[in-house]
Amino acid sequence: VIVTRLELSDFRNYESADVELRPGPNLVVGSNGQGKTNLVESLAYLATLGSHRVSSDQALIRAGTEAAVIRARLEHGSRSVLVEVQLNRGSANRAQVNRAAIKPRELPRYVSTALFAPEDLALVRGDPSGRRRFLDQLLVQSVPRLAGTLADYDRVVRQRTSLLKSARAARLSETQLSTLDVWDERLVGIGTEILVARADLVERLGPLVAEAYAGIAGADHEPRLEIRSSILGAQPDDEGVDARDGTVPAMSAAEVATAFGAAVLASRRSELDRGVTLVGPHRDDLLIGLKGLPARGFASHGESWSLALALRLASASLLKSDSPLGDPVIILDDVFAELDEGRREHLADAIAGYEQVLVTAAVLDDVPERLRSNVVRIEAGRVVGEES
Ligand SMILES: Nc1ncnc2c1ncn2[C@@H]1O[C@H](COP(=O)(O)OP(=O)(O)OP(=O)(O)O)[C@@H](O)[C@H]1O
Ligand SMILES: [Mg+2]
């Protein structure tokens, strides 16, 4: 998919903007804090229904205004679609495709992006929550209907957790206990679907990450991906890098559901003590190994960067082969500034086959020469120049 036009109103620091984009490389330049990241973040929002920088949509709406609009014209082969989302401060967001209303969660069916950003380092070095978000965003992009499953699961966890919390205050009555049983069943039912989808995703991502890592780092450090699951006794949110067990082997959906159900029963005591839902995909982690050790806590800065890039490159190539939208729009937000000369060239090689690439940079010299075309210049939330 290619985006040919991007229009914003009251998004971040843009009162209004209208940019034309081309196939191939597009370079967004400007000094620090002018709005380069904001511009590309808006496009990625359409594909992932979220920002890579903040978890709430509120920060995306221009200060002092009530609603932001992101509108994009996309071309997929000979088909052209106009997608639009309105982010509202006080009410639900709204979305349109070709001017007809759709649910916002349908947007990823029309837009596909692979965004690389300095924040990606946290995929390797940060908390489990960032890796869960990475997996789930990729799931939604490759299988859009899972957006509904993930939203349902979130709701079940929230409601089950609030029941546990109220049970903590008072002793649990018979009715509360049977309500908890009902929530357990939903948790396991919906959660199993997510666990199975994630396991399948990680299995296919593994070889792609290995290939991308070798290309970027120029060496084979045997990167490995494994899901470490709370349904098998791991508690990565509590144990950090030292958690060693609970890695999901190849399990059928029925086996996952059985193990999940057993783990929920076994943890009921501590769940009631803590008032937290302790078992399920929302408590799992993606273990990234390098040279036989967990990358988090062991990999060097450069190795961590190569891994982060490899995860994004692998995602892009997975989407390219899986998504009916074909090539995702590759977005490289400020990444060249972080890389040495060799890695810059390797990255430029790795993305050379994609239909469209958006690059942002404050310093032109950081960007490999072959990516310096279709320059869009940004100043204080305004597009001040476009040249090819
Ligand atoms: N909701 C908002 N309302 C108004 N301004 C905002 C909002 N969110 C962010 N900004 C402003 O946008 C600017 C940052 O824009 P952005 O992150 O796109 O910069 P950038 O050009 O990518 O800079 P850098 O080169 O440092 O990465 C900041 O000045 C910030 O105050
Ligand atoms: Mg930026």
mmCIF file of C-alpha atoms in Angstrom, residues 39-186:
data_model
loop_
_atom_site.group_PDB
_atom_site.id
_atom_site.type_symbol
_atom_site.label_atom_id
_atom_site.label_comp_id
_atom_site.label_asym_id
_atom_site.label_seq_id
_atom_site.Cartn_x
_atom_site.Cartn_y
_atom_site.Cartn_z
ATOM 1 C CA LEU A 39 3.591 13.724 10.987
ATOM 2 C CA VAL A 40 4.606 10.078 10.612
ATOM 3 C CA GLU A 41 3.010 9.102 13.916
ATOM 4 C CA SER A 42 -0.343 10.118 12.448
ATOM 5 C CA LEU A 43 -0.021 7.652 9.591
ATOM 6 C CA ALA A 44 1.089 4.847 11.909
ATOM 7 C CA TYR A 45 -1.938 5.588 14.092
ATOM 8 C CA LEU A 46 -4.240 4.588 11.245
ATOM 9 C CA ALA A 47 -2.491 1.228 10.956
ATOM 10 C CA THR A 48 -2.109 0.399 14.637
ATOM 11 C CA LEU A 49 -4.811 2.503 16.342
ATOM 12 C CA GLY A 50 -2.217 3.837 18.694
ATOM 13 C CA SER A 51 0.895 5.899 19.049
ATOM 14 C CA HIS A 52 4.375 4.488 19.555
ATOM 15 C CA ARG A 53 5.011 7.222 22.121
ATOM 16 C CA VAL A 54 1.939 7.449 24.331
ATOM 17 C CA SER A 55 -0.733 5.001 25.396
ATOM 18 C CA SER A 56 -3.620 7.463 25.451
ATOM 19 C CA ASP A 57 -5.026 9.285 22.427
ATOM 20 C CA GLN A 58 -5.434 12.508 24.416
ATOM 21 C CA ALA A 59 -1.857 13.653 23.772
ATOM 22 C CA LEU A 60 -2.499 13.410 20.021
ATOM 23 C CA ILE A 61 -5.160 16.114 20.049
ATOM 24 C CA ARG A 62 -3.730 19.601 19.693
ATOM 25 C CA ALA A 63 -3.613 21.399 23.020
ATOM 26 C CA GLY A 64 -6.627 23.665 23.477
ATOM 27 C CA THR A 65 -8.767 21.849 20.890
ATOM 28 C CA GLU A 66 -11.377 19.120 21.217
ATOM 29 C CA ALA A 67 -10.783 16.852 18.231
ATOM 30 C CA ALA A 68 -8.013 15.838 15.844
ATOM 31 C CA VAL A 69 -8.488 14.503 12.335
ATOM 32 C CA ILE A 70 -6.084 12.292 10.367
ATOM 33 C CA ARG A 71 -7.048 11.717 6.741
ATOM 34 C CA ALA A 72 -5.046 9.676 4.256
ATOM 35 C CA ARG A 73 -5.413 8.838 0.598
ATOM 36 C CA LEU A 74 -4.074 5.350 -0.024
ATOM 37 C CA GLU A 75 -3.366 3.439 -3.172
ATOM 38 C CA HIS A 76 -3.278 -0.297 -3.385
ATOM 39 C CA GLY A 77 -2.674 -1.415 -6.943
ATOM 40 C CA SER A 78 -5.251 0.483 -8.968
ATOM 41 C CA ARG A 79 -7.616 0.908 -6.021
ATOM 42 C CA SER A 80 -7.693 4.155 -4.142
ATOM 43 C CA VAL A 81 -9.270 4.674 -0.718
ATOM 44 C CA LEU A 82 -9.711 7.650 1.530
ATOM 45 C CA VAL A 83 -9.495 6.788 5.225
ATOM 46 C CA GLU A 84 -10.123 9.121 8.062
ATOM 47 C CA VAL A 85 -10.201 9.075 11.835
ATOM 48 C CA GLN A 86 -11.409 11.713 14.234
ATOM 49 C CA LEU A 87 -9.939 11.563 17.733
ATOM 50 C CA ASN A 88 -12.275 13.155 20.252
ATOM 51 C CA ARG A 89 -11.331 14.410 23.666
ATOM 52 C CA GLY A 90 -14.630 13.783 25.403
ATOM 53 C CA SER A 91 -16.265 11.038 23.352
ATOM 54 C CA ALA A 92 -15.567 7.953 21.280
ATOM 55 C CA ASN A 93 -13.365 8.230 18.187
ATOM 56 C CA ARG A 94 -14.944 7.976 14.772
ATOM 57 C CA ALA A 95 -13.680 6.601 11.506
ATOM 58 C CA GLN A 96 -14.600 6.678 7.831
ATOM 59 C CA VAL A 97 -13.614 4.894 4.665
ATOM 60 C CA ASN A 98 -14.520 6.638 1.446
ATOM 61 C CA ARG A 99 -16.715 8.936 3.539
ATOM 62 C CA ALA A 100 -18.791 6.073 4.948
ATOM 63 C CA ALA A 101 -18.680 5.463 8.704
ATOM 64 C CA ILE A 102 -16.818 2.384 9.950
ATOM 65 C CA LYS A 103 -15.670 1.279 13.394
ATOM 66 C CA PRO A 104 -12.237 2.709 14.198
ATOM 67 C CA ARG A 105 -11.021 -0.803 14.879
ATOM 68 C CA GLU A 106 -11.583 -1.610 11.180
ATOM 69 C CA LEU A 107 -8.935 0.909 10.080
ATOM 70 C CA PRO A 108 -5.993 -1.552 10.061
ATOM 71 C CA ARG A 109 -7.746 -3.364 7.223
ATOM 72 C CA TYR A 110 -6.900 -0.404 4.995
ATOM 73 C CA VAL A 111 -3.537 0.880 6.215
ATOM 74 C CA SER A 112 -0.345 -0.998 6.905
ATOM 75 C CA THR A 113 2.852 0.518 8.278
ATOM 76 C CA ALA A 114 6.092 -0.680 9.831
ATOM 77 C CA LEU A 115 7.443 2.045 12.060
ATOM 78 C CA PHE A 116 11.024 2.142 13.304
ATOM 79 C CA ALA A 117 11.793 4.631 16.073
ATOM 80 C CA PRO A 118 14.342 5.335 18.806
ATOM 81 C CA GLU A 119 11.736 4.005 21.275
ATOM 82 C CA ASP A 120 12.239 0.541 19.737
ATOM 83 C CA LEU A 121 15.281 -0.007 21.900
ATOM 84 C CA ALA A 122 12.804 -0.600 24.720
ATOM 85 C CA LEU A 123 11.561 -3.686 22.846
ATOM 86 C CA VAL A 124 14.828 -5.305 23.793
ATOM 87 C CA ARG A 125 15.691 -3.553 27.040
ATOM 88 C CA GLY A 126 12.365 -2.496 28.502
ATOM 89 C CA ASP A 127 9.500 -4.111 30.390
ATOM 90 C CA PRO A 128 7.385 -7.029 29.151
ATOM 91 C CA SER A 129 4.458 -4.702 28.430
ATOM 92 C CA GLY A 130 6.262 -3.148 25.437
ATOM 93 C CA ARG A 131 6.915 -6.567 23.926
ATOM 94 C CA ARG A 132 3.300 -7.617 24.454
ATOM 95 C CA ARG A 133 2.180 -4.461 22.668
ATOM 96 C CA PHE A 134 4.620 -5.207 19.839
ATOM 97 C CA LEU A 135 3.200 -8.715 19.361
ATOM 98 C CA ASP A 136 -0.405 -7.612 19.594
ATOM 99 C CA GLN A 137 -0.013 -4.717 17.162
ATOM 100 C CA LEU A 138 1.580 -7.063 14.683
ATOM 101 C CA LEU A 139 -1.211 -9.607 15.212
ATOM 102 C CA VAL A 140 -3.851 -6.984 14.510
ATOM 103 C CA GLN A 141 -2.053 -5.868 11.385
ATOM 104 C CA SER A 142 -1.712 -9.368 10.010
ATOM 105 C CA VAL A 143 -5.112 -10.664 11.220
ATOM 106 C CA PRO A 144 -7.380 -7.602 11.644
ATOM 107 C CA ARG A 145 -10.281 -9.496 13.243
ATOM 108 C CA LEU A 146 -8.052 -10.123 16.296
ATOM 109 C CA ALA A 147 -8.514 -6.435 17.209
ATOM 110 C CA GLY A 148 -11.952 -7.447 18.496
ATOM 111 C CA THR A 149 -10.576 -10.462 20.382
ATOM 112 C CA LEU A 150 -7.904 -8.353 22.083
ATOM 113 C CA ALA A 151 -10.434 -5.698 23.081
ATOM 114 C CA ASP A 152 -12.763 -8.371 24.504
ATOM 115 C CA TYR A 153 -9.898 -9.913 26.434
ATOM 116 C CA ASP A 154 -8.907 -6.540 27.933
ATOM 117 C CA ARG A 155 -12.434 -6.039 29.124
ATOM 118 C CA VAL A 156 -12.589 -9.485 30.727
ATOM 119 C CA VAL A 157 -9.298 -8.883 32.561
ATOM 120 C CA ARG A 158 -10.489 -5.484 33.794
ATOM 121 C CA GLN A 159 -13.815 -6.784 35.070
ATOM 122 C CA ARG A 160 -12.352 -9.929 36.583
ATOM 123 C CA THR A 161 -9.670 -7.868 38.314
ATOM 124 C CA SER A 162 -12.185 -5.469 39.789
ATOM 125 C CA LEU A 163 -14.139 -8.433 41.133
ATOM 126 C CA LEU A 164 -10.928 -9.766 42.729
ATOM 127 C CA LYS A 165 -10.268 -6.355 44.258
ATOM 128 C CA SER A 166 -13.711 -6.084 45.805
ATOM 129 C CA ALA A 167 -13.371 -9.652 47.031
ATOM 130 C CA ARG A 168 -10.149 -8.660 48.741
ATOM 131 C CA ALA A 169 -11.947 -6.054 50.811
ATOM 132 C CA ALA A 170 -14.778 -8.331 51.881
ATOM 133 C CA ARG A 171 -14.872 -12.106 52.072
ATOM 134 C CA LEU A 172 -16.159 -13.679 48.899
ATOM 135 C CA SER A 173 -19.846 -14.675 48.952
ATOM 136 C CA GLU A 174 -21.172 -17.743 47.130
ATOM 137 C CA THR A 175 -22.579 -15.622 44.305
ATOM 138 C CA GLN A 176 -19.307 -13.737 43.904
ATOM 139 C CA LEU A 177 -17.480 -17.036 43.727
ATOM 140 C CA SER A 178 -19.731 -18.334 40.992
ATOM 141 C CA THR A 179 -19.369 -15.018 39.151
ATOM 142 C CA LEU A 180 -15.616 -15.495 39.346
ATOM 143 C CA ASP A 181 -16.014 -18.943 37.794
ATOM 144 C CA VAL A 182 -17.841 -17.375 34.880
ATOM 145 C CA TRP A 183 -15.076 -14.813 34.383
ATOM 146 C CA ASP A 184 -12.455 -17.572 34.582
ATOM 147 C CA GLU A 185 -14.150 -19.382 31.757
ATOM 148 C CA ARG A 186 -14.197 -16.271 29.573
#
